[in-house]
């Protein structure tokens, strides 16, 4: 059974991919929706140039699906892209978002393929600890009170988890970023043949979000 992993390169989608590989699943494609709209309802837009490099490190074929990023239309673009692939299932990194999970499930049902969502309803703290123990993940977008430019580029490790927990206690943010409080980028994981390298970090502030924009990945 051939699978495609939906990924932005962030911690959730890469951890879901890793769990699929741990289970012995045949994952041949890494699929990224590339929205023109930075405020896409479903998909991340920051530093997506890293994903083709991640796919190469994982020995998978990269598939980029462009979309204007408008609500619901972006799902139709994803469906068209997946329909063109010789796959029998899709891997998703949804944790708690019913909006995300249900729409991908409906899409898979229409295509007659399976969906594997191993992080669904996983405890967020346990998820972060697994990320910290198994992966090198950096915060590249912040969009919540208590999280600003100062944490951009920081690794999700024990200290960062403690910080997220403290901020959550005061500000009620979701510690795993499920509410869009932050976005991440995976630089290394067990499924990578070698870590991702990058250069040209600079920070930008736009539309209420701090973004670490990275110029080059290899």
PDB file of N, CA, C and O in Angstrom, residues 1 57 65-66 74 81 85 88 106 114 120 126 133 152-153 171 190 203 211-212 214:
ATOM      1  N   UNK A   1       0.850  -1.196   0.000  1.00  0.00           N
ATOM      2  CA  UNK A   1       0.000   0.000   0.000  1.00  0.00           C
ATOM      3  C   UNK A   1       0.885   1.245   0.000  1.00  0.00           C
ATOM      4  O   UNK A   1       1.738   1.409   0.870  1.00  0.00           O
ATOM      5  N   UNK A  57      15.947  14.079   1.606  1.00  0.00           N
ATOM      6  CA  UNK A  57      16.573  13.432   2.753  1.00  0.00           C
ATOM      7  C   UNK A  57      15.826  12.158   3.158  1.00  0.00           C
ATOM      8  O   UNK A  57      16.425  11.234   3.699  1.00  0.00           O
ATOM      9  N   UNK A  65       1.767  21.380  -4.625  1.00  0.00           N
ATOM     10  CA  UNK A  65       0.460  21.680  -5.219  1.00  0.00           C
ATOM     11  C   UNK A  65       0.156  23.161  -4.991  1.00  0.00           C
ATOM     12  O   UNK A  65      -0.153  23.566  -3.866  1.00  0.00           O
ATOM     13  N   UNK A  66       0.241  23.985  -6.030  1.00  0.00           N
ATOM     14  CA  UNK A  66      -0.028  25.416  -5.846  1.00  0.00           C
ATOM     15  C   UNK A  66      -1.522  25.686  -5.669  1.00  0.00           C
ATOM     16  O   UNK A  66      -2.369  24.965  -6.220  1.00  0.00           O
ATOM     17  N   UNK A  74      -8.798  25.706  -1.641  1.00  0.00           N
ATOM     18  CA  UNK A  74      -7.495  25.075  -1.506  1.00  0.00           C
ATOM     19  C   UNK A  74      -7.615  23.566  -1.325  1.00  0.00           C
ATOM     20  O   UNK A  74      -6.743  22.800  -1.711  1.00  0.00           O
ATOM     21  N   UNK A  81      -4.587  17.378  -6.947  1.00  0.00           N
ATOM     22  CA  UNK A  81      -3.193  16.946  -6.916  1.00  0.00           C
ATOM     23  C   UNK A  81      -3.040  15.513  -6.449  1.00  0.00           C
ATOM     24  O   UNK A  81      -2.266  14.734  -7.017  1.00  0.00           O
ATOM     25  N   UNK A  85      -1.892  11.095  -8.246  1.00  0.00           N
ATOM     26  CA  UNK A  85      -0.813  10.260  -7.729  1.00  0.00           C
ATOM     27  C   UNK A  85      -1.259   8.801  -7.587  1.00  0.00           C
ATOM     28  O   UNK A  85      -2.414   8.536  -7.229  1.00  0.00           O
ATOM     29  N   UNK A  88      -2.615   4.975  -2.282  1.00  0.00           N
ATOM     30  CA  UNK A  88      -3.791   4.338  -1.676  1.00  0.00           C
ATOM     31  C   UNK A  88      -4.114   4.919  -0.302  1.00  0.00           C
ATOM     32  O   UNK A  88      -5.067   4.493   0.349  1.00  0.00           O
ATOM     33  N   UNK A 106     -12.967  13.620   4.363  1.00  0.00           N
ATOM     34  CA  UNK A 106     -13.970  13.660   3.288  1.00  0.00           C
ATOM     35  C   UNK A 106     -13.289  13.586   1.926  1.00  0.00           C
ATOM     36  O   UNK A 106     -13.745  12.883   1.015  1.00  0.00           O
ATOM     37  N   UNK A 114      -7.289   5.764   1.882  1.00  0.00           N
ATOM     38  CA  UNK A 114      -7.319   5.756   3.349  1.00  0.00           C
ATOM     39  C   UNK A 114      -6.659   7.013   3.909  1.00  0.00           C
ATOM     40  O   UNK A 114      -5.905   7.705   3.226  1.00  0.00           O
ATOM     41  N   UNK A 120      -3.827  12.163  16.140  1.00  0.00           N
ATOM     42  CA  UNK A 120      -5.169  12.636  16.476  1.00  0.00           C
ATOM     43  C   UNK A 120      -5.485  12.371  17.953  1.00  0.00           C
ATOM     44  O   UNK A 120      -5.405  11.252  18.419  1.00  0.00           O
ATOM     45  N   UNK A 126       2.793  15.290  25.739  1.00  0.00           N
ATOM     46  CA  UNK A 126       3.503  14.081  25.324  1.00  0.00           C
ATOM     47  C   UNK A 126       4.036  14.248  23.896  1.00  0.00           C
ATOM     48  O   UNK A 126       5.157  13.808  23.584  1.00  0.00           O
ATOM     49  N   UNK A 133      12.646  14.859  21.933  1.00  0.00           N
ATOM     50  CA  UNK A 133      13.541  13.712  22.085  1.00  0.00           C
ATOM     51  C   UNK A 133      14.007  13.138  20.744  1.00  0.00           C
ATOM     52  O   UNK A 133      15.133  12.636  20.634  1.00  0.00           O
ATOM     53  N   UNK A 152      11.973  32.990  17.835  1.00  0.00           N
ATOM     54  CA  UNK A 152      12.197  32.528  16.468  1.00  0.00           C
ATOM     55  C   UNK A 152      13.567  31.867  16.353  1.00  0.00           C
ATOM     56  O   UNK A 152      14.574  32.393  16.833  1.00  0.00           O
ATOM     57  N   UNK A 153      13.599  30.722  15.724  1.00  0.00           N
ATOM     58  CA  UNK A 153      14.834  29.975  15.544  1.00  0.00           C
ATOM     59  C   UNK A 153      15.186  29.080  16.715  1.00  0.00           C
ATOM     60  O   UNK A 153      16.118  28.286  16.622  1.00  0.00           O
ATOM     61  N   UNK A 171      -1.753  32.760  29.368  1.00  0.00           N
ATOM     62  CA  UNK A 171      -2.427  33.293  28.176  1.00  0.00           C
ATOM     63  C   UNK A 171      -3.403  32.314  27.530  1.00  0.00           C
ATOM     64  O   UNK A 171      -4.049  32.639  26.559  1.00  0.00           O
ATOM     65  N   UNK A 190      14.538  11.086  12.675  1.00  0.00           N
ATOM     66  CA  UNK A 190      15.111   9.769  12.398  1.00  0.00           C
ATOM     67  C   UNK A 190      15.018   9.350  10.933  1.00  0.00           C
ATOM     68  O   UNK A 190      15.888   8.612  10.447  1.00  0.00           O
ATOM     69  N   UNK A 203      14.222  38.134  10.223  1.00  0.00           N
ATOM     70  CA  UNK A 203      12.882  38.175  10.790  1.00  0.00           C
ATOM     71  C   UNK A 203      12.047  39.266  10.136  1.00  0.00           C
ATOM     72  O   UNK A 203      12.566  40.327   9.742  1.00  0.00           O
ATOM     73  N   UNK A 211       7.838  36.257  11.635  1.00  0.00           N
ATOM     74  CA  UNK A 211       8.242  35.141  10.767  1.00  0.00           C
ATOM     75  C   UNK A 211       9.763  35.142  10.631  1.00  0.00           C
ATOM     76  O   UNK A 211      10.377  36.188  10.378  1.00  0.00           O
ATOM     77  N   UNK A 212      10.363  33.973  10.816  1.00  0.00           N
ATOM     78  CA  UNK A 212      11.772  33.790  10.492  1.00  0.00           C
ATOM     79  C   UNK A 212      11.820  33.296   9.056  1.00  0.00           C
ATOM     80  O   UNK A 212      11.514  32.136   8.762  1.00  0.00           O
ATOM     81  N   UNK A 214      13.768  32.238   5.759  1.00  0.00           N
ATOM     82  CA  UNK A 214      15.075  31.613   5.511  1.00  0.00           C
ATOM     83  C   UNK A 214      15.306  31.573   4.002  1.00  0.00           C
ATOM     84  O   UNK A 214      14.437  31.134   3.238  1.00  0.00           O
TER      85      UNK A 214
END
